[in-house]
Amino acid sequence: MAYFVKPAHRSAAVAAPPPDDSLPRVCVIGAGSSGLAAVKALHLAGIPFDCFEKGTEIGGNWLFDNPNGQSACYETLEINTSCPRMAFSDFPMPADYPPYARHDQVHAYFEAYAAHFGFRHRITFSTTVTEVTRTDEGGWRVRTTGPEGEQSRDYDAVLVANGHHWDAHRPAPDEYPGTFSGEQIHAHDYRSGDQLAGHDVVVVGAGNSAMDIAVEGSRRANSTTLSIRRGQWVMRKFLLGRPSDQIALPGWMPWWATAARLRIGALTSGGLRRYGLPTPPHKPGQSHPVQSEQIRERIAAGAVTVHPGIERFDGDQVVFVDGTRTRADLIIWATGYKVSFPFLDRSLVDPDGNELPLWKRARERRAGARRAAAQRRAADRMPHRVTA
């Protein structure tokens, strides 16, 4: 059946065994959602590890104003996946949560997860990983900087969970001719509707953040324009009175059946062409899902005006490719993020064009390196002979 975490799936709070130093040693980078899942698994398996978090708290992108400076969380942010579909498999979200939890509820859930499985103390905070390199023996050398200064440790494996929504993708300085006299920020720098109040705003993009910011701008800004260069299927969050992602087919069904369900969901949500948005060049399910309950109503009410892509700037005017223009004093670039690993040399992983040359997001060590690590561990376990 489809992934659906119910209260009965809640795991008991088991005691973790002490770390077994004969096992490979692991480094986890980041204490957001993926890092926490990795730490919990390693902790309960007794595998020795270190987890380094740049900030002072867990939660990654779901902590509003995260001290690590990398969170893209904003005041009205909520999950786009319903709670039973987003929850960890053995730790359901609280029953009193709404169908789509707010960011503060998600962060509280992560804190409860860490407390339930008892691993929060295993995370090293305020510590930045500055470099990860190969060792001659086939392992990994991790250099960090933190309260105790610069340090270096060796590991058999490294799990990278430094997040995605932090290295903002902004247009190149010469991408659009002309000069804009107003302010420009990326969606990563957006925190609340207070930043929109009193402004003529142009939101550039067609993703979830763009939709959320445009809806908020329709209530707070003097005027709100949504500039979309390429169309997206914008799904409603609810279908037939239920969270739309809970109307799912069994996992054993062929992909064409799932694709048909997504297409029905998109058509049921209602096309956006009549609202002035371009027709998507792809089928539903072939790109990252976009959801918004309110964007259609705000466009229909005239509170959000839709224009195509930007052609150029003209002082306090934004000129679009169809020749139309609008006055603006604030542009918000909701143009996505770059996949970045500042601590990895590009010879190891080169995410050019946000493409990762990895098998299921993992890079396997060479067979020789694995053998060397195994031999090293075996030698460590051999009894040492003492001679007089």
Coordinates of N, CA, C and O in Angstrom, one line a residue, residues 28 30-43 88 110 113 119 159:
V28 N 28.1 12.1 10.0 CA 26.8 12.7 9.4 C 27.0 14.2 9.4 O 27.3 14.8 10.4
G30 N 25.0 17.5 9.1 CA 23.7 18.1 9.1 C 22.7 17.4 10.0 O 22.7 16.2 10.1
A31 N 21.9 18.2 10.7 CA 20.8 17.7 11.6 C 19.5 18.2 11.2 O 18.6 18.5 12.1
G32 N 19.2 18.2 9.9 CA 17.8 18.4 9.5 C 17.1 17.1 9.4 O 17.5 16.1 10.0
S33 N 16.0 17.0 8.6 CA 15.2 15.8 8.5 C 16.0 14.6 8.1 O 15.9 13.5 8.8
S34 N 16.8 14.7 7.1 CA 17.6 13.5 6.6 C 18.7 13.1 7.6 O 18.9 12.0 7.9
G35 N 19.4 14.2 8.1 CA 20.4 13.9 9.1 C 19.9 13.2 10.4 O 20.5 12.3 10.9
L36 N 18.7 13.7 10.8 CA 18.1 13.1 12.0 C 17.8 11.6 11.8 O 18.0 10.7 12.7
A37 N 17.2 11.3 10.6 CA 16.9 9.9 10.3 C 18.2 9.0 10.3 O 18.2 7.9 10.8
A38 N 19.2 9.6 9.7 CA 20.5 8.8 9.7 C 21.1 8.6 11.1 O 21.5 7.5 11.5
V39 N 21.1 9.7 11.9 CA 21.6 9.6 13.3 C 20.8 8.5 14.1 O 21.4 7.7 14.8
K40 N 19.5 8.6 14.0 CA 18.7 7.6 14.7 C 19.0 6.2 14.3 O 19.1 5.3 15.2
A41 N 19.1 5.9 13.1 CA 19.4 4.6 12.6 C 20.8 4.1 13.1 O 21.0 3.0 13.6
L42 N 21.8 5.0 13.0 CA 23.1 4.6 13.5 C 23.2 4.4 15.0 O 23.8 3.5 15.5
H43 N 22.5 5.3 15.7 CA 22.4 5.3 17.2 C 21.8 3.9 17.7 O 22.4 3.3 18.5
F88 N 8.1 10.1 9.8 CA 9.0 8.9 9.8 C 8.2 7.7 10.0 O 7.2 7.7 10.7
F110 N 10.2 17.0 15.1 CA 11.6 16.6 15.1 C 12.2 16.5 16.5 O 13.0 15.6 16.8
Y113 N 10.9 13.5 18.1 CA 11.5 12.3 17.5 C 12.9 12.0 18.2 O 13.2 10.9 18.6
F119 N 18.7 10.4 21.0 CA 20.0 10.6 20.4 C 20.4 12.0 20.2 O 21.5 12.3 19.7
L159 N 27.9 10.5 5.5 CA 26.6 10.7 5.0 C 26.4 12.2 4.9 O 26.4 13.0 6.0

